[in-house]
Short mmCIF file of C-alpha atoms in Angstrom, two decimals:
data_model
loop_
_atom_site.label_atom_id
_atom_site.label_comp_id
_atom_site.label_asym_id
_atom_site.label_seq_id
_atom_site.Cartn_x
_atom_site.Cartn_y
_atom_site.Cartn_z
CA ASN H 1 14.61 -7.91 11.71
CA ALA H 2 11.20 -6.84 12.96
CA GLY H 3 10.63 -4.75 9.81
CA VAL H 4 7.98 -2.06 10.27
CA THR H 5 6.13 -2.09 13.58
CA GLN H 6 3.08 -0.04 14.53
CA THR H 7 1.34 0.61 17.82
CA PRO H 8 -1.41 0.44 18.88
CA LYS H 9 -3.21 -2.20 16.82
CA PHE H 10 -6.65 -0.89 17.70
CA ARG H 11 -7.95 2.31 19.23
CA ILE H 12 -11.29 3.96 19.83
CA LEU H 13 -11.32 7.74 20.22
CA LYS H 14 -14.02 10.20 21.06
CA ILE H 15 -14.55 13.22 18.82
CA GLY H 16 -12.05 15.93 19.67
CA GLN H 17 -9.53 13.66 21.39
CA SER H 18 -5.93 13.46 20.31
CA MET H 19 -3.57 10.57 19.82
CA THR H 20 -0.28 9.56 18.27
CA LEU H 21 0.16 6.50 16.10
CA GLN H 22 3.64 5.11 16.46
CA CYS H 23 5.73 3.67 13.64
CA THR H 24 9.25 2.25 13.84
CA GLN H 25 11.40 0.52 11.24
CA ASP H 26 14.70 -1.29 11.80
CA MET H 27 15.85 -1.54 8.18
CA ASN H 28 17.67 1.80 8.12
CA HIS H 29 15.33 3.06 5.41
CA ASN H 30 15.45 6.73 4.52
CA TYR H 31 11.89 6.93 3.22
CA MET H 32 8.82 6.49 5.38
CA TYR H 33 5.12 6.91 4.61
CA TRP H 34 1.74 7.04 6.27
CA TYR H 35 -1.32 5.76 4.41
CA ARG H 36 -4.96 5.41 5.33
CA GLN H 37 -7.19 2.67 4.00
CA ASP H 38 -10.93 3.27 3.97
CA PRO H 39 -13.35 0.37 3.43
CA GLY H 40 -13.47 -0.74 -0.20
CA MET H 41 -10.84 1.78 -1.20
CA GLY H 42 -7.17 1.69 -1.96
CA LEU H 43 -4.59 3.30 0.23
CA LYS H 44 -4.17 7.05 0.21
CA LEU H 45 -0.94 8.78 1.17
CA ILE H 46 -1.19 11.12 4.16
CA TYR H 47 2.42 12.22 4.72
CA TYR H 48 5.85 11.00 3.81
CA SER H 49 9.43 11.64 4.86
CA VAL H 50 12.65 11.39 2.86
CA GLY H 51 14.88 11.41 5.91
CA ALA H 52 15.23 12.61 9.47
CA GLY H 53 13.96 16.17 9.79
CA ILE H 54 12.26 16.23 6.38
CA THR H 55 8.56 15.62 5.87
CA ASP H 56 6.05 16.48 3.16
CA LYS H 57 2.32 16.26 2.53
CA GLY H 58 0.66 13.52 0.56
CA GLU H 59 -2.85 13.43 -0.90
CA VAL H 60 -4.88 13.67 2.32
CA PRO H 61 -2.85 15.53 5.02
CA ASN H 62 -5.64 17.59 6.62
CA GLY H 63 -6.18 16.77 10.29
CA TYR H 64 -2.79 15.10 10.72
CA ASN H 65 0.74 16.05 11.66
CA VAL H 66 4.02 14.18 11.50
CA SER H 67 7.58 14.54 12.69
CA ARG H 68 10.78 12.63 11.91
CA SER H 69 13.47 13.18 14.50
CA THR H 70 15.25 9.86 13.86
CA THR H 71 15.68 7.53 10.92
CA GLU H 72 13.75 4.79 12.74
CA ASP H 73 10.63 6.58 13.94
CA PHE H 74 7.83 8.36 12.10
CA PRO H 75 4.85 9.10 14.40
CA LEU H 76 1.52 10.35 13.07
CA ARG H 77 -0.43 12.78 15.25
CA LEU H 78 -4.19 13.35 15.20
CA GLU H 79 -4.96 16.55 17.08
CA LEU H 80 -8.76 16.77 17.04
CA ALA H 81 -10.21 13.43 16.05
CA ALA H 82 -13.22 13.46 13.75
CA PRO H 83 -15.45 10.58 12.56
CA SER H 84 -14.03 11.05 9.04
CA GLN H 85 -10.69 9.83 10.41
CA THR H 86 -12.09 6.39 11.17
CA SER H 87 -9.86 4.19 9.05
CA VAL H 88 -7.01 1.71 9.07
CA TYR H 89 -3.62 3.41 9.10
CA PHE H 90 -0.54 1.85 7.59
CA CYS H 91 3.03 2.95 7.97
CA ALA H 92 5.55 1.95 5.31
CA SER H 93 9.21 2.41 4.54
CA SER H 94 11.56 2.05 1.59
CA TYR H 95 15.29 2.33 1.03
CA SER H 96 15.04 4.98 -1.65
CA ARG H 97 12.62 6.65 -4.04
CA GLY H 98 13.66 4.48 -6.95
CA ARG H 99 10.84 3.57 -9.31
CA GLY H 100 11.09 -0.12 -8.62
CA ASP H 101 11.82 0.06 -4.92
CA GLU H 102 9.55 -1.96 -2.69
CA GLN H 103 7.69 -0.32 0.16
CA PHE H 104 7.51 -2.44 3.32
CA PHE H 105 4.31 -2.10 5.32
CA GLY H 106 3.50 -2.43 8.98
CA PRO H 107 0.49 -4.43 10.22
CA GLY H 108 -1.73 -1.37 10.58
CA THR H 109 -3.65 0.49 13.27
CA ARG H 110 -7.44 0.30 13.18
CA LEU H 111 -8.85 3.58 14.48
CA THR H 112 -12.50 4.29 15.24
CA VAL H 113 -13.68 7.80 16.12
CA LEU H 114 -17.09 7.98 17.80
CA GLY B 1 -3.19 12.45 -12.72
CA ASN B 2 -2.07 8.89 -12.24
CA SER B 3 -4.70 6.30 -11.46
CA VAL B 4 -5.23 2.56 -11.22
CA THR B 5 -8.43 0.68 -11.98
CA GLN B 6 -8.80 -2.94 -10.97
CA MET B 7 -11.68 -5.32 -11.25
CA GLU B 8 -14.32 -5.14 -8.57
CA GLY B 9 -14.57 -8.01 -6.19
CA PRO B 10 -15.21 -10.10 -4.39
CA VAL B 11 -13.96 -13.03 -6.41
CA THR B 12 -14.76 -16.54 -5.20
CA LEU B 13 -13.04 -19.56 -6.74
CA SER B 14 -12.63 -23.22 -6.03
CA GLU B 15 -9.21 -24.62 -5.28
CA GLU B 16 -7.11 -25.27 -8.43
CA ALA B 17 -9.15 -22.83 -10.52
CA PHE B 18 -7.49 -20.28 -12.80
CA LEU B 19 -7.30 -16.72 -11.51
CA THR B 20 -7.25 -13.44 -13.40
CA ILE B 21 -7.56 -10.06 -11.72
CA ASN B 22 -7.62 -7.22 -14.22
CA CYS B 23 -5.69 -4.01 -13.67
CA THR B 24 -5.39 -1.02 -15.98
CA TYR B 25 -3.63 2.24 -15.32
CA THR B 26 -3.38 5.84 -16.42
CA ALA B 27 -0.02 7.52 -16.01
CA THR B 28 2.36 9.91 -17.64
CA GLY B 29 5.80 8.70 -18.51
CA TYR B 30 6.93 5.19 -17.64
CA PRO B 31 5.61 4.08 -14.28
CA SER B 32 6.59 0.99 -12.35
CA LEU B 33 3.76 -1.42 -11.65
CA PHE B 34 3.19 -3.56 -8.57
CA TRP B 35 0.86 -6.13 -7.12
CA TYR B 36 0.59 -6.12 -3.34
CA VAL B 37 -1.26 -8.74 -1.28
CA GLN B 38 -2.93 -8.23 2.08
CA TYR B 39 -3.68 -11.37 4.09
CA PRO B 40 -6.36 -11.10 6.79
CA GLY B 41 -5.23 -8.97 9.72
CA GLU B 42 -1.88 -8.12 8.17
CA GLY B 43 -0.24 -5.25 6.33
CA LEU B 44 0.42 -5.22 2.62
CA GLN B 45 3.33 -7.13 1.20
CA LEU B 46 4.82 -7.00 -2.26
CA LEU B 47 3.78 -9.90 -4.45
CA LEU B 48 5.49 -8.95 -7.71
CA LYS B 49 6.52 -5.97 -9.77
CA ALA B 50 7.59 -4.83 -13.25
CA THR B 51 9.53 -1.68 -14.04
CA LYS B 52 9.37 -1.45 -17.82
CA ALA B 53 7.20 -2.42 -20.74
CA ASP B 54 7.00 -6.15 -21.54
CA ASP B 55 8.58 -7.10 -18.20
CA LYS B 56 6.94 -10.04 -16.49
CA GLY B 57 6.84 -10.12 -12.72
CA SER B 58 6.36 -13.48 -11.02
CA ASN B 59 6.25 -14.89 -7.51
CA LYS B 60 4.56 -17.80 -5.73
CA GLY B 61 2.97 -18.96 -8.99
CA PHE B 62 1.47 -15.53 -9.73
CA GLU B 63 2.42 -13.65 -12.89
CA ALA B 64 1.71 -10.26 -14.43
CA THR B 65 3.05 -8.68 -17.61
CA TYR B 66 3.53 -4.93 -18.08
CA ARG B 67 1.60 -4.13 -21.30
CA LYS B 68 2.19 -0.54 -22.31
CA GLU B 69 0.06 -0.79 -25.45
CA THR B 70 -3.03 -1.70 -23.41
CA THR B 71 -1.88 0.06 -20.19
CA SER B 72 -2.55 -3.13 -18.27
CA PHE B 73 -0.93 -5.32 -15.61
CA HIS B 74 -3.30 -8.22 -15.10
CA LEU B 75 -2.56 -10.72 -12.32
CA GLU B 76 -2.83 -14.43 -13.14
CA LYS B 77 -2.32 -17.73 -11.40
CA GLY B 78 -2.89 -21.10 -12.98
CA SER B 79 -4.10 -22.98 -9.91
CA VAL B 80 -5.16 -21.14 -6.78
CA GLN B 81 -4.98 -22.53 -3.26
CA VAL B 82 -7.01 -21.79 -0.15
CA SER B 83 -3.94 -20.00 1.23
CA ASP B 84 -4.20 -17.45 -1.63
CA SER B 85 -7.34 -15.99 -0.07
CA ALA B 86 -6.48 -12.34 0.47
CA VAL B 87 -7.03 -8.84 -0.89
CA TYR B 88 -4.91 -7.98 -3.94
CA PHE B 89 -3.93 -4.41 -4.79
CA CYS B 90 -2.56 -3.18 -8.08
CA ALA B 91 -0.38 -0.08 -7.73
CA LEU B 92 1.85 2.18 -9.74
CA ARG B 93 4.75 4.43 -8.96
CA SER B 94 5.36 7.29 -11.31
CA SER B 95 8.63 7.95 -13.05
CA GLY B 96 8.60 11.71 -12.57
CA GLN B 97 10.69 13.40 -9.90
CA GLY B 98 7.66 15.13 -8.53
CA GLY B 99 5.73 12.00 -7.79
CA SER B 100 8.04 9.06 -7.47
CA GLU B 101 7.52 8.93 -3.73
CA LYS B 102 3.92 8.00 -4.16
CA LEU B 103 2.38 4.64 -4.71
CA VAL B 104 -1.05 5.01 -6.32
CA PHE B 105 -3.29 2.08 -5.43
CA GLY B 106 -6.34 0.51 -6.94
CA LYS B 107 -9.29 -0.23 -4.65
CA GLY B 108 -8.31 -3.84 -4.09
CA THR B 109 -9.91 -7.13 -5.07
CA LYS B 110 -10.87 -9.62 -2.40
CA LEU B 111 -10.23 -13.23 -3.38
CA THR B 112 -11.74 -16.16 -1.52
CA VAL B 113 -10.67 -19.68 -2.46
CA ASN B 114 -12.85 -22.53 -1.26
CA PRO B 115 -11.57 -26.08 -0.76
#
């Protein structure tokens, strides 16, 4: 089991460029999440998905888009990169939305927008 | 809304010292409480959790007790090791249908243990 994998690990973008952060999980989890982690701050939820074809906004969705065509993959799209999107991005997954269910995290993508 | 407040870091200890990282929360209903750990260059991983009042979560020598009366979930370890150096996040997950997807995180506390 690879768990949750993310690519790339690092990326530098220029203002206005676009990119897709990839996330794949091999645990057959229904629920997947995208978080961003700013320096000295906790993680904030960007988008989440409760299953293939179903996505919903989290706390900080502006400037991002997601899709979920398969159970395994949950890519995050930045259309017009801005310096405020410089952050570390984490993808996570869980089996269900149960209160005690653990979320499994990927290793993160460090994005810098210049 | 729901929120988590944890002690500011960084925290620097010598090996075998006692560790406490304070965490308090604000939430409606009966949230579940978690401690996640992030080792350098890695993603977060679950350290321990508690799903109801007075539950004690424990793992790898770490413990935390869900105290509803003080809305706290303090992390403790009796004797830290250099390998415990990491960032520790307290988090909660609400019990309501409208928010149970979300983990709400504290800002994290960086722990450095020196030999």
